[in-house]
XYZ file of C-alpha atoms in Angstrom:
466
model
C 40.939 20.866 -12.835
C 41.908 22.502 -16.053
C 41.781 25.957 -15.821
C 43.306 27.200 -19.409
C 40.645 24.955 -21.322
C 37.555 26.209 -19.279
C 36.712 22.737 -18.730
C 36.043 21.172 -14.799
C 37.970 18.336 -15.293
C 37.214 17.389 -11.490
C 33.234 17.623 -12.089
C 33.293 15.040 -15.310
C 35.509 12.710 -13.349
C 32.744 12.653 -10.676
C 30.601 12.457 -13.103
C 32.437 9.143 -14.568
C 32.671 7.591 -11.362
C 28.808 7.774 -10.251
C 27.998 6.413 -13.979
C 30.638 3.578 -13.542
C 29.439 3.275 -10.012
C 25.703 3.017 -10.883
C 26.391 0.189 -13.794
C 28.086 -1.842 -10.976
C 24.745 -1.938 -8.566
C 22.679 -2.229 -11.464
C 21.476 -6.303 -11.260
C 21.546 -7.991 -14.918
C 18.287 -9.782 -15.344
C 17.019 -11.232 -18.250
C 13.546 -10.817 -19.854
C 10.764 -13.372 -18.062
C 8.894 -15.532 -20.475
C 5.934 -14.046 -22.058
C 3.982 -17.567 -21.199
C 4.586 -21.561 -20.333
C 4.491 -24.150 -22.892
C 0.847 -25.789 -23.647
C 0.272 -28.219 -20.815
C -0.938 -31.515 -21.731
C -4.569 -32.086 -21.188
C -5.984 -33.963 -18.534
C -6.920 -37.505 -19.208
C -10.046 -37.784 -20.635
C -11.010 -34.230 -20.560
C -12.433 -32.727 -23.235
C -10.593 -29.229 -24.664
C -7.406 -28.446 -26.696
C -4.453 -29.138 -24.222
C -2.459 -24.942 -25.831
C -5.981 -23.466 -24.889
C -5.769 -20.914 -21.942
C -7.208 -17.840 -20.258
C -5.937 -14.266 -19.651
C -5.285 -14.787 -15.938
C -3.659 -17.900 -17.002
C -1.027 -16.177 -18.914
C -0.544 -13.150 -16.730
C 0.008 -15.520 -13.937
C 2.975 -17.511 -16.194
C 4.323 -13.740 -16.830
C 4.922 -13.282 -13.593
C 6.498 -16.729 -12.728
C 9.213 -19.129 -14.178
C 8.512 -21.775 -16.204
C 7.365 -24.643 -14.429
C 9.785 -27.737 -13.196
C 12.701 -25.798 -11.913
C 13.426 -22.090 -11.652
C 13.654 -19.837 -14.929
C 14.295 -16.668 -15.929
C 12.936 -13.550 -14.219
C 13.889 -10.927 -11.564
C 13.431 -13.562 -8.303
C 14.512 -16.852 -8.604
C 10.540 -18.840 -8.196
C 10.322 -22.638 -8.696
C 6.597 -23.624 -10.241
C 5.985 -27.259 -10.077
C 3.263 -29.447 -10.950
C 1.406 -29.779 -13.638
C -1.920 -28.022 -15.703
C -3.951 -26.691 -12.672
C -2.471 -28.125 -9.867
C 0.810 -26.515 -9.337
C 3.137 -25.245 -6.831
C 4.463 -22.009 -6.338
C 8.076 -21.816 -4.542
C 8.834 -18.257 -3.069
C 12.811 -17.531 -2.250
C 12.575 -16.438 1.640
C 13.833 -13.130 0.954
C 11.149 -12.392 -1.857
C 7.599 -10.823 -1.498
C 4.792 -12.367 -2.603
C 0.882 -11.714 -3.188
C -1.140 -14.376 -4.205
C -5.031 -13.292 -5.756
C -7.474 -15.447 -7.219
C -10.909 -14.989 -9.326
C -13.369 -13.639 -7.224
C -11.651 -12.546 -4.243
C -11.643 -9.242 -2.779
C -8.329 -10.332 -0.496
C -5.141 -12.152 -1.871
C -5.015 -15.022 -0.491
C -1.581 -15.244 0.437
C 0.908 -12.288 1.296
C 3.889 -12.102 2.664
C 7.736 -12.692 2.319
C 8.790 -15.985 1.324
C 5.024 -17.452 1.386
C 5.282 -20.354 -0.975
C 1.217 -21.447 -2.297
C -1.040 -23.334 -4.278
C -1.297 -22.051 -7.812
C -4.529 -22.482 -10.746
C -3.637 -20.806 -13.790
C -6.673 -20.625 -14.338
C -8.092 -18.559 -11.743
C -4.997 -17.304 -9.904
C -2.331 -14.581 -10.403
C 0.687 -13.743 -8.763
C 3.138 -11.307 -8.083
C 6.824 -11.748 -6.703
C 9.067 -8.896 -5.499
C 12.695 -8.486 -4.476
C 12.713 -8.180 -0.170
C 16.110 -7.173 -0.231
C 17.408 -3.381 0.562
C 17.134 -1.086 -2.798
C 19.994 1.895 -3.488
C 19.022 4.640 -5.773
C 22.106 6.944 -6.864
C 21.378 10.774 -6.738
C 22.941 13.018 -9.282
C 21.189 17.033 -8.625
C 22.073 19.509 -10.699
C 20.519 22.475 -8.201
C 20.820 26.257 -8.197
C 22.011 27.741 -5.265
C 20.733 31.329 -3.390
C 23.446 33.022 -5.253
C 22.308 31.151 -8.761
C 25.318 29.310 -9.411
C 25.404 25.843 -10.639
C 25.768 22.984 -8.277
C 26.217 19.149 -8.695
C 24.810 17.457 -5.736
C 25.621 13.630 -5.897
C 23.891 11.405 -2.900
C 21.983 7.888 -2.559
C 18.961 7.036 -0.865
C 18.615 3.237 0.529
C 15.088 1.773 1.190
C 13.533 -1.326 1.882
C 9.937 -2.889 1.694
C 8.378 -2.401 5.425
C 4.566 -3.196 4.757
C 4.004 -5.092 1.428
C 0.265 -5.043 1.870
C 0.375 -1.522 1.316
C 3.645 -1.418 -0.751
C 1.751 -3.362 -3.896
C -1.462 -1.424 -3.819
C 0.253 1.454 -4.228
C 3.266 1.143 -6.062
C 3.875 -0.117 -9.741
C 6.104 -3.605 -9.737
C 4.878 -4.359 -13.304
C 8.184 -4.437 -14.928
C 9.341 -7.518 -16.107
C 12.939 -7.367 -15.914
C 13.488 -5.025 -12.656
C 10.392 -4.550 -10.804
C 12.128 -1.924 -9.025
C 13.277 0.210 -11.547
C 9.518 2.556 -11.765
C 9.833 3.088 -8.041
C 13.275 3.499 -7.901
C 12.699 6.131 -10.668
C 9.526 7.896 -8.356
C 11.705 8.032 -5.421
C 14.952 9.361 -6.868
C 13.154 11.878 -9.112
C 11.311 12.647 -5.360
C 14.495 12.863 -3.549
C 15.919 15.524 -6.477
C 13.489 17.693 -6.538
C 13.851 17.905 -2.161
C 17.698 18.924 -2.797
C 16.851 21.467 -5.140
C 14.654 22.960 -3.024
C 17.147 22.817 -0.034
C 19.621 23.967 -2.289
C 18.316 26.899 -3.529
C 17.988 28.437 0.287
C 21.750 28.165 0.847
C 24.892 29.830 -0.578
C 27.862 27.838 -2.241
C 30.100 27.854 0.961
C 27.660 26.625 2.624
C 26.781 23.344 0.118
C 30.318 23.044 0.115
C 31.049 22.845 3.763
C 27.429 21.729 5.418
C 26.158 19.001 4.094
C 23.464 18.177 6.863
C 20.645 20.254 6.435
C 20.087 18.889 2.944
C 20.520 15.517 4.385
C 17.841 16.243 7.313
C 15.615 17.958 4.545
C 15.919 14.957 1.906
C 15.596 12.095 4.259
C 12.157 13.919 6.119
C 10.767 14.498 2.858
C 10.778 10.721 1.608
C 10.383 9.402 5.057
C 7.282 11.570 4.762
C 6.377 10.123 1.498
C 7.315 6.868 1.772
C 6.965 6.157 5.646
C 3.471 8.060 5.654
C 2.609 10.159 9.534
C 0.824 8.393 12.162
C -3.038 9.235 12.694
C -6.141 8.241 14.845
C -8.633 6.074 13.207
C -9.357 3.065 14.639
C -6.175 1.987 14.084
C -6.213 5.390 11.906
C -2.686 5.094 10.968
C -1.568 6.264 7.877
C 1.168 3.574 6.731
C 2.384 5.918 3.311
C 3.728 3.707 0.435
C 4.795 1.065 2.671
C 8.394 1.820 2.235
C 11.026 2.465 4.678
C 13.824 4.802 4.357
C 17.384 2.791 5.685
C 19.508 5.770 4.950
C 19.884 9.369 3.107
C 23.751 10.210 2.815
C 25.077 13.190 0.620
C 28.524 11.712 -1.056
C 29.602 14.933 -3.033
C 28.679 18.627 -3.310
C 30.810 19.873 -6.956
C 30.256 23.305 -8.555
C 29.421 23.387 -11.890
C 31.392 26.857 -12.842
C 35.689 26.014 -13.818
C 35.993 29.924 -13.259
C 33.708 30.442 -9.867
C 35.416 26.866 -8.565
C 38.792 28.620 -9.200
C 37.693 31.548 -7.715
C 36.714 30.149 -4.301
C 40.245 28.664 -4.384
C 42.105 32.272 -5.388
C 42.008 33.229 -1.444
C 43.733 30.055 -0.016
C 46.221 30.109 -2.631
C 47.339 33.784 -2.461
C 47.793 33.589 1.208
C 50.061 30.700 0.434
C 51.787 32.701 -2.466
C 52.226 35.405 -0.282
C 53.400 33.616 2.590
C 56.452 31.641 0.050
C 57.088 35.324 -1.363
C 57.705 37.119 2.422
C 60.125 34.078 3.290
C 62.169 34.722 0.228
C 62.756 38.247 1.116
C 63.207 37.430 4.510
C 65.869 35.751 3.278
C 67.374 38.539 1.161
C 67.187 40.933 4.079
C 71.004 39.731 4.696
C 71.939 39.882 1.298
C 71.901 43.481 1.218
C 70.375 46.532 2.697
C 68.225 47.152 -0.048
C 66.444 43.492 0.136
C 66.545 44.536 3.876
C 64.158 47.976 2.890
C 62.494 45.885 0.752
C 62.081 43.555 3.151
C 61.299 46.318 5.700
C 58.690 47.245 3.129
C 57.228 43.636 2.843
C 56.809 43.506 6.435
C 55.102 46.870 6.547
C 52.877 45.419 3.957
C 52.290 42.084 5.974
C 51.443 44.150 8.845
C 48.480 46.196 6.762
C 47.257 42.955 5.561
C 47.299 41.601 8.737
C 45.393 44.059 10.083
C 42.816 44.561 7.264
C 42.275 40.879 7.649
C 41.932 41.076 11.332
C 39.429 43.847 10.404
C 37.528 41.415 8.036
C 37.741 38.674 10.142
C 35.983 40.901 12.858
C 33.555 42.237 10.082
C 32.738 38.423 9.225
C 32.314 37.115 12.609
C 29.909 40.054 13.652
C 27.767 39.510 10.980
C 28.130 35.647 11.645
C 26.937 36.732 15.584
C 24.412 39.136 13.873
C 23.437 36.294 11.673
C 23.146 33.427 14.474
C 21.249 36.184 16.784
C 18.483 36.561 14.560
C 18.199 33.216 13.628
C 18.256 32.600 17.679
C 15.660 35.509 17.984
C 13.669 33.994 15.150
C 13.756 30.996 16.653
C 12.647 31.337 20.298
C 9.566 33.943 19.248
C 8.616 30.944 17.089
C 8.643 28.044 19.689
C 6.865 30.821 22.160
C 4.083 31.851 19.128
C 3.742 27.843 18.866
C 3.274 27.471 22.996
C 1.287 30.620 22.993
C -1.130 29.072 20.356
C -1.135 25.800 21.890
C -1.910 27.092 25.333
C -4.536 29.341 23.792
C -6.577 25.814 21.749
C -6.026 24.126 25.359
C -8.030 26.908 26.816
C -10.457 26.873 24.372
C -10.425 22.897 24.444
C -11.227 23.579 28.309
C -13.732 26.499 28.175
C -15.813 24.411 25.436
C -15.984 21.039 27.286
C -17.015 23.408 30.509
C -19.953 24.881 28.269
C -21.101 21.547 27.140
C -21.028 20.371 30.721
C -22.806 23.427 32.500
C -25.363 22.946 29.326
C -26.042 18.918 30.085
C -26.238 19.872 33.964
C -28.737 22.225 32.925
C -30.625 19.754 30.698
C -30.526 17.188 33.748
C -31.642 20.022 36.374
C -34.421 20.741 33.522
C -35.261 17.138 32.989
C -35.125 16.276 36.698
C -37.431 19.310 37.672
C -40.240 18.449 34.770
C -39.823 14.641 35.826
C -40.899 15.962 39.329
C -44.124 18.207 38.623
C -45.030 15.295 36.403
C -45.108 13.177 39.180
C -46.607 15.680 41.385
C -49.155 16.085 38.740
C -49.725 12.242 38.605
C -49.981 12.388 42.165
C -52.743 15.572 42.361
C -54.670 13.260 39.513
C -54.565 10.841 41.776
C -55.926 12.455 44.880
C -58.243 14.012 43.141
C -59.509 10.736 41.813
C -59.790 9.053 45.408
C -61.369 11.971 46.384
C -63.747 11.901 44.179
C -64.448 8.448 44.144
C -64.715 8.792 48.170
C -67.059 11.503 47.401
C -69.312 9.825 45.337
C -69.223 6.425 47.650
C -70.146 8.694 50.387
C -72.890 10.392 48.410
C -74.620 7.308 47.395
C -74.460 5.507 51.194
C -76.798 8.742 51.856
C -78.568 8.210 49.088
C -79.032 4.524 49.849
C -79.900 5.747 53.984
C -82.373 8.272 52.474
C -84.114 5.404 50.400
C -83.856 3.050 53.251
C -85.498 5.792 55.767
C -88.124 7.365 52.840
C -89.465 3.352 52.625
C -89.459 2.544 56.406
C -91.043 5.986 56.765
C -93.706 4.794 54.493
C -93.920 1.446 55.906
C -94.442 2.927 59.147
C -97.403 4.916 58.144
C -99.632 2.153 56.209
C -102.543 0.808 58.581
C -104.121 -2.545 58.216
C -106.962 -1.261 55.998
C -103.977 -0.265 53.832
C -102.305 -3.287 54.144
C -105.651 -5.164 53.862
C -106.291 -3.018 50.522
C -102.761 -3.937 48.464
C -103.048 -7.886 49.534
C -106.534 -8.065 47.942
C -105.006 -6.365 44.814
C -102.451 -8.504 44.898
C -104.662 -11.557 45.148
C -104.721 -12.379 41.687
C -100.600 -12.655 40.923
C -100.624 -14.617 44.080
C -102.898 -17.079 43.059
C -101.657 -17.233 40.079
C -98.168 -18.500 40.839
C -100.032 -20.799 42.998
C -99.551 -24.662 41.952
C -102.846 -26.065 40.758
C -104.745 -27.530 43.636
C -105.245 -31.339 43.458
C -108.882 -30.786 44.896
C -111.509 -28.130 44.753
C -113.398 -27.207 47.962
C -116.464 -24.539 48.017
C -116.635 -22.879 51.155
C -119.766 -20.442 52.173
C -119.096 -16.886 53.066
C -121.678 -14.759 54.982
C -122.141 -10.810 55.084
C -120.363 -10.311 57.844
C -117.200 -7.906 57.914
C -115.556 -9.818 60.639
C -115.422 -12.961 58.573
C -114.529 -11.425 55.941
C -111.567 -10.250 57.841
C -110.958 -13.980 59.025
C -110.804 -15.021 55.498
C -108.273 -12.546 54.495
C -106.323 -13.354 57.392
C -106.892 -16.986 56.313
C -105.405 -16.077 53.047
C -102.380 -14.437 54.167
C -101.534 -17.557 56.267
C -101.735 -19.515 53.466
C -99.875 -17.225 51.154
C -97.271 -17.232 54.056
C -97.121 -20.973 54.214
C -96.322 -20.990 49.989
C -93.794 -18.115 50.117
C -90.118 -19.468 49.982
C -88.607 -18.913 53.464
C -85.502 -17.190 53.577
């Protein structure tokens, strides 16, 4: 630390160190191939054998060049030849496999090795293995002083189905580097803001709260929170966070570095300088009134810092008091409002039952005067029916007794009088006779009376017999 020159020799040696350090993880990859070679054509087919499509070329972009492996940020073997190739995945590499026309890759995965048509098929290969971003955070702290905050943050791919929708792996040389990028600028920005709540001493000496804070916030963003849905869940970028670890807290001020030092190194001074004239209190008995002096002096400052120290660690009680107080009223405002939405929960499911008992009681009661109501209809119905049945048996008995009434009251001469009118319809449904006979009828009443009763014995005799 030079502090005649102004300059914090300590912070650019840190600073060296991360650079140097973040060259060394940095992988040297050359540049993929832009495309294969032409293929040869097919035998026989028609078509110039260096003709090819789009997805044809983004597909050789992604891969090596066929026979063997190439260049390119995973090591993948293509074999085969034209459109029927092979596609050899390193185990620890992720994969996803689309073709023309499909909604779904067809194959995804780490280490699935596949079927590949240039034509019709692209691909995409990532690195499987754990990622390490370095952290350098030049933050502002509650008392705005400068502070370097240097850190790393180590992920890994969890859920590559998710991971590729999401995320940009387009980058030829380091598919990594855009999301390494994302998440570092992420993880900067969430010690800033942790920073900026806490004082110097306390970046200096606790470095866990900014850990906590930075690893929730990209376990938050890159883990996602767990839902309902069906399955519901949400699954974030499909990233998961290995480890957050804080390396090096540095302030950026020479002078307010040097300050924060002063109190450690007076006591020290102070401590040589008493022992010295300690040591000249035998010397003579001035040193010793010096020395007397001194100790007089040691004494005040002993007691002034005893003073301070008790000033300090009241307000340090004072301090963890109301953060205690703070604390507990907030965990019983969050049971308080919990218990409150239970009871609520509770009170609105009874409501919705007392209202579908009521609809049943309601239903059930209408369902039974309907069925009474069916069962007056049909009452009345019989009883009407019975009614009329009964009415026309005394009709048909009135009939019955009218025309034996009027039977009973015809005499012969009556009787005598409808047969002769009846004569004619009688003899005409008569068969014709197969012989005619004249017979000779007198004057006389009484034979005419034998005739007619002649006649009725013969009408008699034709009538069908029941």
């Amino acid at each position: 630390m030079g502090s005649n020159s102004g300059r914090n020799d300590y912070l650019e040696q840190v600073v060296a160190q991360q650079a140097a350090l973040e060259g060394d993880l940095r992988t040297r990859k050359p540049m993929a191939a832009e495309a294969f070679a032409p293929a040869p054509a097919a035998p026989g087919g028609p078509g110039q054998p260096g003709r090819r499509g789009a997805t044809a070329k983004r597909a050789d972009r992604v891969g090596p060049a066929v026979q063997g492996s190439g260049p390119g940020p995973v090591e993948v073997r293509v074999t085969g030849f034209w459109r029927w190739r092979t596609v050899l995945v390193p185990p620890n590499a992720f994969v996803v496999h689309t073709r023309r026309g499909r909604s779904e890759p067809l194959h995804i995965g780490l280490g699935v090795s596949f079927r590949f048509d240039p034509a019709t098929d692209s691909y995409l290969v990532v690195p499987g293995a754990m990622q390490t971003i370095l952290i350098n955070a030049y933050c502002i702290c509650s008392e705005l002083q400068g502070v370097l905050v240097q850190g790393y943050v180590q992920w890994i791919i969890e859920d590559f189905a998710t991971a590729y929708r999401k995320l940009d792996f387009s980058d030829g040389e380091d598919p990594m580097r855009l999301v390494n990028i994302q998440l570092r600028e992420q993880a900067e920005a969430a010690i800033k803001d942790k920073v900026s709540t806490m004082g110097v001493r306390d970046v200096l000496s606790d470095k866990q709260p900014i850990i906590e804070e930075l690893t929730a916030r990209l376990r938050a963003v890159a883990e996602g929170s767990g839902d309902a849905a069906g399955d519901g869940r949400d699954r974030g970028l499909g990233l998961g966070i290995v480890t957050v670890q804080i390396k090096e807290a540095v302030v950026s001020s020479a002078t307010l570095w040097e300050n924060l030092q002063k109190p450690y190194r007076s006591e020290q001074s102070q401590i040589a300088r008493l022992a010295e004239l300690a040591t000249q209190e035998v010397i003579s008995a001035r040193e010793t009134e010096a020395n007397r002096t001194a100790e007089e002096r040691r004494i005040e400052n002993e007691r002034e810092l005893a003073e301070l120290r008790a000033r300090n660690e009241s307000a340090r009680f004072d301090r963890e008091t109301a953060e205690q107080l703070r604390r507990t009223t907030r965990q019983h405002d969050d049971e308080r409002a919990v218990a409150e939405l239970a009871q609520e929960t509770a009170l609105h499911a009874l409501r919705l039952e007392r209202e579908q008992h009521a609809e049943r009681a309601e239903n059930l009661r209408r369902t039974q005067e309907l069925r009474q109501l069916e069962r007056d209809g049909e009452l009345a119905d019989a009883a009407t029916r019975t009614r009329a049945a009964h009415e026309a048996a005394l009709l048909d008995l009135e009939r019955d007794h009218i025309r034996v009434t009027t039977a009973n009251e015809q005499n012969a001469t009556a009787i005598q009088a409808q047969l002769v009118e009846s004569l004619p319809k009688i003899v005409a449904g008569l068969p014709a006779p197969a012989e005619l006979k004249s017979f000779q009828l007198g004057g006389d009443s009484a034979a005419l009376s034998g005739v007619i009763a002649q006649l009725t014995a013969v009408v008699e005799a034709f009538a069908p017999k029941p």
